[in-house]
CSV table of C-alpha atoms in Angstrom, one decimal:
chain,number,residue,atom,x,y,z
U,1,MET,CA,218.4,75.1,-176.5
U,2,ILE,CA,219.8,74.9,-180.1
U,3,ILE,CA,220.5,71.3,-181.3
U,4,SER,CA,222.4,70.8,-184.5
U,5,ASN,CA,224.1,67.9,-186.3
U,6,THR,CA,226.6,70.3,-187.8
U,7,GLU,CA,229.8,71.6,-186.2
U,8,GLN,CA,228.6,75.2,-186.3
U,9,VAL,CA,225.3,77.0,-185.9
U,10,PRO,CA,224.8,79.0,-189.1
U,11,GLY,CA,224.8,82.7,-188.4
U,12,ARG,CA,226.0,82.3,-184.8
U,13,THR,CA,229.5,82.3,-183.3
U,14,ILE,CA,230.6,79.8,-180.7
U,15,SER,CA,232.0,81.7,-177.7
U,16,LYS,CA,232.5,79.0,-175.2
U,17,PHE,CA,233.1,75.3,-175.3
U,18,PHE,CA,231.9,72.9,-172.5
U,19,GLY,CA,232.9,69.5,-173.9
U,20,VAL,CA,231.0,66.3,-174.7
U,21,VAL,CA,227.5,65.8,-173.3
U,22,SER,CA,225.4,62.7,-173.6
U,23,GLY,CA,222.1,61.2,-172.7
U,24,SER,CA,220.8,57.6,-173.0
U,25,THR,CA,217.9,55.3,-172.4
U,26,VAL,CA,217.7,51.6,-172.3
U,27,ARG,CA,214.4,50.1,-173.5
U,28,THR,CA,213.1,46.6,-173.7
U,29,LYS,CA,210.5,45.2,-176.0
U,30,HIS,CA,206.9,44.7,-175.0
U,31,ILE,CA,205.5,41.2,-175.5
U,32,GLY,CA,202.5,42.6,-177.4
U,33,ARG,CA,204.8,44.5,-179.7
U,34,ASP,CA,206.8,41.4,-180.3
U,35,LEU,CA,203.7,39.4,-181.3
U,36,MET,CA,202.5,42.1,-183.7
U,37,ALA,CA,206.0,42.4,-185.2
U,38,SER,CA,206.0,38.6,-185.8
U,39,PHE,CA,202.8,39.0,-187.8
U,40,LYS,CA,204.2,41.9,-189.7
U,41,ASN,CA,207.2,39.8,-190.7
U,42,ILE,CA,204.8,37.4,-192.4
U,43,PHE,CA,202.7,40.0,-194.2
U,44,GLY,CA,205.1,43.0,-194.4
U,45,GLY,CA,204.5,46.6,-193.5
U,46,GLU,CA,205.7,49.2,-190.9
U,47,LEU,CA,206.3,48.0,-187.4
U,48,LYS,CA,204.5,50.9,-185.8
U,49,GLY,CA,205.0,49.7,-182.2
U,50,TYR,CA,208.8,49.7,-182.8
U,51,THR,CA,208.7,53.0,-184.7
U,52,GLU,CA,206.9,54.6,-181.7
U,53,LEU,CA,209.3,53.0,-179.2
U,54,LEU,CA,212.4,54.3,-181.1
U,55,LYS,CA,210.8,57.8,-181.4
U,56,GLU,CA,210.2,58.0,-177.6
U,57,SER,CA,213.7,56.7,-176.9
U,58,ARG,CA,215.3,59.3,-179.2
U,59,GLU,CA,213.3,62.0,-177.4
U,60,ASP,CA,214.3,60.8,-174.0
U,61,ALA,CA,218.0,60.5,-174.9
U,62,LEU,CA,218.0,64.0,-176.4
U,63,GLU,CA,216.2,65.5,-173.4
U,64,ARG,CA,218.8,63.9,-171.0
U,65,MET,CA,221.7,65.2,-173.2
U,66,MET,CA,220.1,68.7,-173.2
U,67,GLU,CA,219.7,68.6,-169.4
U,68,GLU,CA,223.4,67.9,-169.0
U,69,ALA,CA,224.3,70.8,-171.4
U,70,ARG,CA,222.0,73.2,-169.5
U,71,SER,CA,223.7,72.2,-166.2
U,72,LEU,CA,227.0,73.3,-167.7
U,73,GLY,CA,225.6,76.6,-168.8
U,74,ALA,CA,225.5,75.8,-172.5
U,75,ASN,CA,222.8,77.2,-174.8
U,76,ALA,CA,223.5,74.8,-177.8
U,77,VAL,CA,224.7,71.3,-178.6
U,78,VAL,CA,226.5,70.9,-181.9
U,79,ASN,CA,227.6,67.8,-183.8
U,80,VAL,CA,224.8,65.7,-182.3
U,81,ARG,CA,224.9,62.0,-183.1
U,82,PHE,CA,222.8,58.9,-182.2
U,83,SER,CA,224.1,55.5,-181.5
U,84,THR,CA,222.4,52.2,-180.5
U,85,SER,CA,223.7,49.1,-178.9
U,86,SER,CA,222.3,45.9,-177.5
U,87,VAL,CA,222.8,45.6,-173.7
U,88,ALA,CA,221.0,42.3,-173.1
U,89,GLN,CA,218.7,40.0,-175.0
U,90,GLY,CA,215.6,42.0,-175.8
U,91,ALA,CA,217.0,45.3,-174.5
U,92,ALA,CA,218.7,48.0,-176.4
U,93,GLU,CA,220.3,51.4,-175.5
U,94,LEU,CA,219.8,54.5,-177.5
U,95,PHE,CA,222.6,57.0,-176.9
U,96,ALA,CA,222.7,60.7,-178.0
U,97,TYR,CA,225.9,62.7,-177.7
U,98,GLY,CA,227.3,66.0,-178.9
U,99,THR,CA,229.4,69.0,-178.0
U,100,ALA,CA,227.9,71.6,-175.6
U,101,VAL,CA,228.7,75.2,-176.5
U,102,GLN,CA,227.6,78.7,-175.9
U,103,VAL,CA,226.7,80.6,-179.0
U,104,ASP,CA,226.2,84.4,-179.3
């Protein structure tokens, strides 16, 4: 599966268009991560627990988007974007979307 944040795949021709596909995941914070983040706010530095959480969330959302594209018969998703939103206190959604296509 080819994933691209551009409208075209360089060197390939789009032969079929399947429409918008998406994948999402909703994650909540872990109390231990919140405690560590509070200490980091005092002393500064990377919030590694949150960095890891967001990386896992992006991977899950992308995989779900690719599953939908595969089910339609696509072999690529172009114009891929990410979005986030808060769905409840302490919980956030990470949403991936793009256009499923078949490239030659």
